Short mmCIF file of C-alpha atoms in Angstrom, two decimals:
data_model
loop_
_atom_site.label_atom_id
_atom_site.label_comp_id
_atom_site.label_asym_id
_atom_site.label_seq_id
_atom_site.Cartn_x
_atom_site.Cartn_y
_atom_site.Cartn_z
CA MET A 1 6.16 39.72 -17.63
CA GLY A 2 6.66 36.01 -17.20
CA ASN A 3 6.75 33.31 -19.83
CA PRO A 4 3.79 30.93 -20.14
CA ILE A 5 4.73 27.45 -18.96
CA GLY A 6 1.59 25.61 -20.06
CA TYR A 7 0.14 24.47 -16.76
CA PHE A 8 -1.71 25.82 -13.76
CA ARG A 9 0.09 24.82 -10.57
CA GLU A 10 -1.71 23.96 -7.31
CA THR A 11 -4.21 26.70 -6.33
CA ALA A 12 -3.79 28.43 -9.71
CA SER A 13 -6.02 25.69 -11.16
CA ARG A 14 -8.95 27.56 -9.59
CA LEU A 15 -8.62 30.11 -12.41
CA LEU A 16 -10.05 27.46 -14.73
CA SER A 17 -13.24 27.05 -12.71
CA PRO A 18 -15.33 29.51 -14.79
CA ALA A 19 -14.67 27.41 -17.89
CA ARG A 20 -16.39 24.47 -16.22
CA GLU A 21 -19.53 26.34 -15.24
CA GLY A 22 -21.29 25.63 -18.54
CA ALA A 23 -20.40 21.94 -18.57
CA VAL A 24 -23.09 19.34 -17.92
CA PRO A 25 -22.24 17.76 -14.55
CA PRO A 26 -22.01 13.97 -14.37
CA ASP A 27 -24.65 11.99 -12.52
CA PRO A 28 -23.17 11.86 -9.00
CA ARG A 29 -24.70 8.48 -8.21
CA ARG A 30 -23.22 7.02 -11.39
CA VAL A 31 -19.81 8.42 -10.46
CA VAL A 32 -19.99 6.60 -7.12
CA GLU A 33 -21.16 3.39 -8.78
CA LEU A 34 -18.22 3.38 -11.21
CA ALA A 35 -15.72 4.18 -8.45
CA GLN A 36 -16.97 1.43 -6.17
CA GLU A 37 -16.99 -1.06 -9.04
CA GLU A 38 -13.31 -0.36 -9.72
CA SER A 39 -12.42 -0.45 -6.02
CA LEU A 40 -14.19 -3.74 -5.36
CA ALA A 41 -12.44 -5.31 -8.35
CA LYS A 42 -9.13 -4.32 -6.74
CA GLY A 43 -10.04 -5.98 -3.42
CA ILE A 44 -11.03 -2.88 -1.47
CA THR A 45 -13.80 -3.28 1.10
CA THR A 46 -13.58 0.15 2.79
CA PHE A 47 -12.56 3.31 0.95
CA HIS A 48 -11.26 6.34 2.87
CA ASP A 49 -12.43 9.35 0.85
CA ALA A 50 -9.94 12.07 1.75
CA GLY A 51 -12.06 15.14 1.16
CA SER A 52 -15.64 15.48 -0.04
CA SER A 53 -18.09 18.37 -0.01
CA PHE A 54 -21.26 18.42 2.05
CA GLU A 55 -23.14 18.11 -1.25
CA ALA A 56 -21.30 14.89 -2.13
CA ILE A 57 -21.89 13.52 1.37
CA ASP A 58 -25.63 14.04 0.87
CA VAL A 59 -25.40 11.71 -2.15
CA PHE A 60 -23.39 9.14 -0.18
CA LYS A 61 -25.96 9.18 2.62
CA GLU A 62 -28.83 8.70 0.21
CA MET A 63 -27.07 5.73 -1.38
CA ALA A 64 -26.15 4.21 1.98
CA GLU A 65 -29.74 4.41 3.16
CA ASP A 66 -31.27 2.98 -0.03
CA GLY A 67 -28.77 0.11 -0.23
CA SER A 68 -26.85 1.37 -3.28
CA LEU A 69 -23.43 1.39 -1.61
CA ASP A 70 -21.75 -1.98 -2.11
CA ILE A 71 -18.47 -0.72 -0.64
CA ARG A 72 -18.01 0.95 2.74
CA LEU A 73 -17.18 4.66 2.64
CA TRP A 74 -15.25 6.49 5.36
CA VAL A 75 -15.34 10.17 4.51
CA MET A 76 -13.43 13.34 5.37
CA VAL A 77 -15.19 16.67 4.88
CA ARG A 78 -13.37 19.27 2.78
CA GLU A 79 -14.99 22.71 2.95
CA SER A 80 -14.08 26.29 3.89
CA VAL A 81 -13.71 27.21 7.54
CA SER A 82 -16.99 29.15 7.44
CA GLU A 83 -18.87 26.23 5.89
CA LEU A 84 -17.40 23.84 8.43
CA ALA A 85 -18.43 26.09 11.31
CA GLU A 86 -21.98 26.24 9.99
CA HIS A 87 -22.58 22.60 9.09
CA LEU A 88 -20.21 20.25 10.93
CA ALA A 89 -22.68 19.56 13.72
CA ASP A 90 -25.16 18.16 11.19
CA TYR A 91 -22.82 15.90 9.24
CA LYS A 92 -21.06 13.62 11.68
CA MET A 93 -22.28 10.10 10.86
CA ILE A 94 -21.09 6.72 12.07
CA GLY A 95 -22.26 3.47 10.51
CA VAL A 96 -25.15 4.75 8.38
CA GLY A 97 -26.86 2.08 6.27
CA GLU A 98 -25.52 -1.03 8.01
CA ASP A 99 -22.04 0.46 8.39
CA ARG A 100 -21.82 1.57 4.78
CA LEU A 101 -21.09 5.25 5.52
CA THR A 102 -19.10 7.04 8.20
CA VAL A 103 -18.27 10.76 8.21
CA ARG A 104 -16.03 11.83 11.09
CA ALA A 105 -12.96 13.69 9.79
CA ILE A 106 -11.98 17.03 8.29
CA LYS A 107 -9.46 17.31 5.44
CA MET A 108 -7.24 20.29 4.70
CA SER A 109 -4.06 20.88 2.67
CA ILE A 110 -1.11 22.89 3.90
CA ASP A 111 1.04 22.53 0.77
CA GLY A 112 1.18 21.09 -2.72
CA ALA A 113 3.00 18.21 -4.41
CA LEU A 114 6.68 17.43 -4.91
CA GLY A 115 6.23 16.78 -8.62
CA SER A 116 5.09 20.36 -9.28
CA HIS A 117 7.57 21.88 -6.80
CA GLY A 118 4.54 22.72 -4.68
CA ALA A 119 5.47 20.84 -1.50
CA TRP A 120 6.48 23.36 1.19
CA LEU A 121 10.15 22.87 2.13
CA LEU A 122 12.42 24.19 4.87
CA GLU A 123 15.16 24.73 2.27
CA PRO A 124 14.84 25.44 -1.47
CA TYR A 125 14.47 22.72 -4.07
CA SER A 126 17.75 21.34 -5.37
CA ASP A 127 16.54 21.69 -8.96
CA LEU A 128 14.66 24.98 -8.42
CA PRO A 129 16.78 26.96 -5.93
CA GLU A 130 14.61 30.06 -6.19
CA SER A 131 11.65 28.19 -4.66
CA ALA A 132 10.88 26.35 -1.43
CA GLY A 133 7.36 25.41 -2.52
CA LEU A 134 3.93 26.67 -1.57
CA ASN A 135 1.87 27.15 1.57
CA THR A 136 -1.63 26.58 0.19
CA SER A 137 -3.75 27.21 3.31
CA ASP A 138 -3.57 30.07 5.76
CA LEU A 139 -2.09 28.88 9.05
CA GLU A 140 -4.71 30.78 11.05
CA ASP A 141 -7.42 28.95 9.09
CA ALA A 142 -5.66 25.68 9.87
CA ALA A 143 -5.63 26.50 13.59
CA ALA A 144 -9.30 27.49 13.44
CA THR A 145 -10.10 24.20 11.70
CA ALA A 146 -8.25 22.30 14.42
CA GLU A 147 -10.43 24.03 17.02
CA LEU A 148 -13.58 23.14 15.08
CA ALA A 149 -12.46 19.51 14.86
CA ILE A 150 -12.09 19.28 18.63
CA GLN A 151 -15.31 21.20 19.27
CA HIS A 152 -17.38 18.85 17.10
CA GLY A 153 -15.55 15.58 17.74
CA TYR A 154 -13.98 15.17 14.31
CA GLN A 155 -10.60 13.79 13.41
CA PHE A 156 -8.35 16.31 11.64
CA ALA A 157 -6.38 15.12 8.59
CA MET A 158 -3.88 17.50 7.03
CA HIS A 159 -2.31 16.99 3.61
CA ALA A 160 1.38 17.76 4.18
CA ILE A 161 4.15 16.62 1.83
CA GLY A 162 7.19 18.86 2.31
CA ASP A 163 9.27 19.02 5.49
CA ARG A 164 8.11 22.60 6.21
CA GLY A 165 4.49 21.60 5.61
CA ASN A 166 4.84 18.65 7.97
CA ARG A 167 6.57 20.71 10.66
CA GLU A 168 3.90 23.43 10.54
CA THR A 169 1.20 20.75 10.71
CA LEU A 170 2.77 19.05 13.71
CA ASP A 171 3.11 22.45 15.38
CA ILE A 172 -0.61 23.14 14.89
CA PHE A 173 -1.54 19.67 16.13
CA GLU A 174 0.68 20.03 19.19
CA TRP A 175 -0.80 23.45 19.93
CA ALA A 176 -4.33 22.02 19.74
CA PHE A 177 -3.45 19.03 21.93
CA THR A 178 -1.78 21.25 24.54
CA ASN A 179 -4.78 23.58 24.66
CA ASN A 180 -7.19 20.67 25.07
CA PRO A 181 -5.49 18.33 27.55
CA ASP A 182 -8.73 16.52 28.41
CA GLU A 183 -9.21 15.35 24.82
CA GLU A 184 -7.78 11.88 24.37
CA ASP A 185 -7.44 9.39 21.52
CA LEU A 186 -7.85 12.02 18.80
CA ARG A 187 -5.88 10.04 16.17
CA TRP A 188 -5.20 13.06 14.00
CA ARG A 189 -3.52 12.29 10.70
CA VAL A 190 -0.93 13.71 8.36
CA GLU A 191 -1.87 12.70 4.84
CA HIS A 192 1.25 11.76 2.83
CA ALA A 193 4.10 12.82 5.19
CA GLN A 194 6.39 12.21 2.22
CA HIS A 195 9.40 14.34 3.12
CA LEU A 196 10.27 14.96 6.77
CA HIS A 197 13.08 16.68 8.61
CA PRO A 198 14.74 14.02 10.81
CA ASP A 199 14.00 16.13 13.91
CA ASP A 200 10.27 15.84 13.25
CA ILE A 201 10.09 12.07 12.76
CA PRO A 202 9.96 11.30 16.53
CA ARG A 203 7.14 13.82 16.94
CA PHE A 204 4.71 11.52 15.13
CA GLY A 205 5.13 8.88 17.82
CA ASN A 206 5.33 11.34 20.69
CA LEU A 207 2.15 13.15 19.63
CA GLN A 208 0.40 9.93 18.55
CA VAL A 209 -0.17 11.40 15.09
CA ILE A 210 -0.93 8.85 12.37
CA ALA A 211 1.29 8.96 9.29
CA SER A 212 -1.21 8.26 6.52
CA MET A 213 1.11 7.42 3.65
CA GLN A 214 1.05 5.77 0.23
CA GLY A 215 3.64 3.14 -0.55
CA VAL A 216 3.43 3.67 -4.28
CA HIS A 217 4.51 7.30 -3.98
CA ALA A 218 8.04 6.22 -3.11
CA THR A 219 8.45 4.22 -6.30
CA SER A 220 6.56 6.54 -8.65
CA ASP A 221 8.42 9.61 -7.35
CA GLY A 222 11.70 7.77 -6.87
CA PRO A 223 13.25 8.26 -10.32
CA TRP A 224 13.26 12.06 -9.93
CA ILE A 225 13.09 12.66 -6.17
CA THR A 226 16.87 13.05 -5.79
CA ASP A 227 16.78 15.81 -8.41
CA ARG A 228 14.16 17.62 -6.32
CA LEU A 229 15.66 17.18 -2.86
CA GLY A 230 19.27 16.10 -3.23
CA HIS A 231 20.78 12.88 -1.90
CA GLU A 232 21.00 13.82 1.79
CA ARG A 233 17.38 14.91 2.15
CA VAL A 234 16.18 11.78 0.36
CA GLU A 235 18.36 9.51 2.49
CA TRP A 236 17.19 10.88 5.84
CA GLY A 237 13.67 12.08 5.32
CA ALA A 238 11.92 10.89 2.15
CA TYR A 239 9.24 8.18 2.52
CA ALA A 240 10.78 7.33 5.89
CA TRP A 241 8.57 4.38 6.78
CA ARG A 242 11.11 2.44 8.85
CA ASP A 243 12.21 5.49 10.80
CA LEU A 244 8.60 6.45 11.54
CA MET A 245 7.72 2.96 12.75
CA ASP A 246 10.86 2.82 14.88
CA ALA A 247 9.76 6.14 16.42
CA GLY A 248 6.45 4.58 17.47
CA ALA A 249 4.27 6.04 14.73
CA ILE A 250 1.39 4.11 13.19
CA ILE A 251 1.45 4.11 9.39
CA ALA A 252 -1.86 3.85 7.56
CA ASN A 253 -1.25 2.93 3.94
CA GLY A 254 -3.18 3.75 0.79
CA THR A 255 -2.94 4.58 -2.89
CA ASP A 256 -3.94 8.26 -3.20
CA ALA A 257 -6.29 7.42 -6.08
CA PRO A 258 -6.85 8.98 -8.56
CA VAL A 259 -3.32 10.42 -8.35
CA GLU A 260 -2.13 6.79 -8.43
CA ASP A 261 -3.93 3.60 -9.42
CA VAL A 262 -6.39 2.49 -6.75
CA ASP A 263 -4.79 -0.99 -6.77
CA PRO A 264 -3.54 -1.77 -3.22
CA ILE A 265 -1.49 -4.75 -4.39
CA ALA A 266 0.74 -2.53 -6.51
CA SER A 267 1.17 -0.18 -3.57
CA TYR A 268 1.83 -3.12 -1.22
CA TYR A 269 4.62 -4.24 -3.55
CA SER A 270 6.11 -0.75 -3.40
CA SER A 271 5.92 -0.85 0.40
CA VAL A 272 7.96 -4.04 0.71
CA SER A 273 10.33 -3.61 -2.24
CA ARG A 274 10.73 0.13 -2.89
CA MET A 275 11.56 -1.08 -6.39
CA MET A 276 11.38 1.64 -9.02
CA GLY A 277 10.60 1.13 -12.68
CA ASN A 278 14.28 1.48 -13.56
CA GLY A 279 15.15 -1.55 -11.42
CA GLU A 280 16.75 0.45 -8.62
CA VAL A 281 15.62 0.36 -4.98
CA LEU A 282 14.96 3.66 -3.23
CA THR A 283 16.60 3.84 0.23
CA PRO A 284 16.35 0.08 0.99
CA ARG A 285 16.64 0.55 4.76
CA GLN A 286 13.18 2.17 4.82
CA LYS A 287 11.37 -0.93 3.49
CA MET A 288 8.48 -2.51 5.38
CA THR A 289 8.34 -6.22 6.07
CA ARG A 290 5.47 -8.03 4.39
CA MET A 291 3.55 -8.33 7.64
CA GLU A 292 4.10 -4.66 8.46
CA ALA A 293 2.81 -3.71 5.03
CA LEU A 294 -0.19 -6.01 5.36
CA LYS A 295 -1.08 -4.46 8.71
CA SER A 296 -0.65 -0.98 7.26
CA TYR A 297 -3.40 -1.77 4.74
CA THR A 298 -5.72 -3.58 7.14
CA ILE A 299 -5.75 -3.15 10.92
CA ASN A 300 -3.79 0.13 10.83
CA ASN A 301 -6.28 1.67 8.43
CA ALA A 302 -9.12 0.45 10.61
CA TYR A 303 -7.41 2.08 13.60
CA ALA A 304 -6.98 5.31 11.63
CA GLY A 305 -10.76 5.30 11.16
CA PHE A 306 -11.60 4.37 14.78
CA GLU A 307 -12.91 1.05 13.45
CA GLU A 308 -10.42 -1.52 14.72
CA ASP A 309 -13.17 -3.16 16.80
CA ILE A 310 -15.22 -4.00 13.69
CA LYS A 311 -12.70 -4.12 10.82
CA GLY A 312 -9.10 -4.76 9.90
CA SER A 313 -8.66 -8.39 10.97
CA LEU A 314 -10.49 -11.70 10.73
CA GLU A 315 -12.03 -12.19 14.17
CA VAL A 316 -15.32 -13.42 15.56
CA GLY A 317 -17.69 -10.51 15.97
CA LYS A 318 -16.15 -8.28 13.31
CA LEU A 319 -17.74 -7.40 9.99
CA ALA A 320 -17.24 -10.14 7.40
CA ASP A 321 -15.21 -7.98 5.02
CA ILE A 322 -12.72 -10.27 3.31
CA THR A 323 -10.43 -10.07 0.29
CA VAL A 324 -9.40 -13.42 -1.20
CA LEU A 325 -6.26 -13.43 -3.35
CA ASP A 326 -5.11 -16.13 -5.74
CA ARG A 327 -1.73 -16.45 -3.99
CA ASP A 328 -0.26 -15.96 -0.52
CA ILE A 329 0.97 -12.38 -0.41
CA LEU A 330 3.23 -13.18 2.56
CA THR A 331 5.18 -16.09 1.07
CA ILE A 332 5.36 -15.93 -2.73
CA PRO A 333 8.56 -14.61 -4.34
CA GLU A 334 8.68 -10.83 -4.11
CA ASP A 335 8.82 -10.38 -7.87
CA ASP A 336 5.50 -12.24 -8.17
CA ILE A 337 3.56 -9.87 -5.90
CA PRO A 338 2.50 -7.51 -8.72
CA ASN A 339 0.94 -10.48 -10.54
CA ILE A 340 -1.43 -11.36 -7.67
CA GLU A 341 -5.07 -11.21 -8.67
CA VAL A 342 -8.19 -10.72 -6.58
CA SER A 343 -10.36 -13.84 -6.50
CA TYR A 344 -13.17 -12.48 -4.33
CA THR A 345 -14.08 -9.26 -2.56
CA ILE A 346 -16.58 -9.90 0.22
CA VAL A 347 -18.38 -7.11 2.09
CA GLY A 348 -20.62 -7.98 5.00
CA GLY A 349 -20.46 -11.66 4.10
CA GLU A 350 -21.70 -11.03 0.55
CA ILE A 351 -19.54 -11.52 -2.55
CA MET A 352 -19.33 -8.13 -4.25
CA PHE A 353 -16.66 -9.10 -6.78
CA SER A 354 -15.65 -12.45 -8.22
CA GLY A 355 -12.61 -12.84 -10.41
CA ASP A 356 -14.20 -15.91 -12.00
CA SER A 357 -16.91 -13.74 -13.54
CA ASN A 358 -14.35 -11.67 -15.40
#
């Protein structure tokens, strides 16, 4: 008999599902409206939704077609292998509703989170030596999903946080690439890539796998990450942005909302400062420059979505999606970055948010 610890970790949360069956579900359209309102107020013009059901995508499509989507949605499908096999062919969408909705990726998770000791590690946790984390998806299912992605022309995005989770993911990706040598420009992604073994960092560049990371994770996890991993693992593999870029990897940056605040400015500040709430800087050598961080939130994210020809930079012929800030994010003192406010969020040439109205 174990002792109750008061929380349901990772996949154990599914045990609570029956308790939700009698609850009145929220209006799905209203949920989208509230989410896009918050995102637009934070300067976001395109939102990468990292894992929605086919049912949710039906709602997105309806809203895109009737003009209810003010923001642009780029969606990954998250369903069982059997559901994917049955329905993927019907759900790939690019640019529905005047480029308001695109669905062209599959999302899966190979492990859990560092905070809950759920990230899958090569060696045990420093503060929980009896555990090396959790493998949350069967590796055969992951390989089958990779095959489905190639068969149906979808990008594959795998949530992987621990160094074992990342290594297993890269192994699956490499296996799929080797077995399909005629497939080019796949742009598969590792979502988070928070803790890596140094031997695996060059593989991102060599395999052309996108490291889809979140700057704010480094500073929100920073105060306790050394307890979890120990100094050496943090120094050489945790939130290793500089090492990944030096190895030729493209970093796409985000916020991981709702795990973190959807505010990209706060995450941008974390990307360039790595400043934690206690005033200490986590592994300073891994910082991004301001221009690198800006690109990681703009053109790199567009590239990660196969949209660099229409988004991600201000150029003639691209969509007029523009975020106007009240100060120059590239030149103001670093300590002032968190105080930047959004003046306007413009999508398709139309003002969708104005700071003056608030």
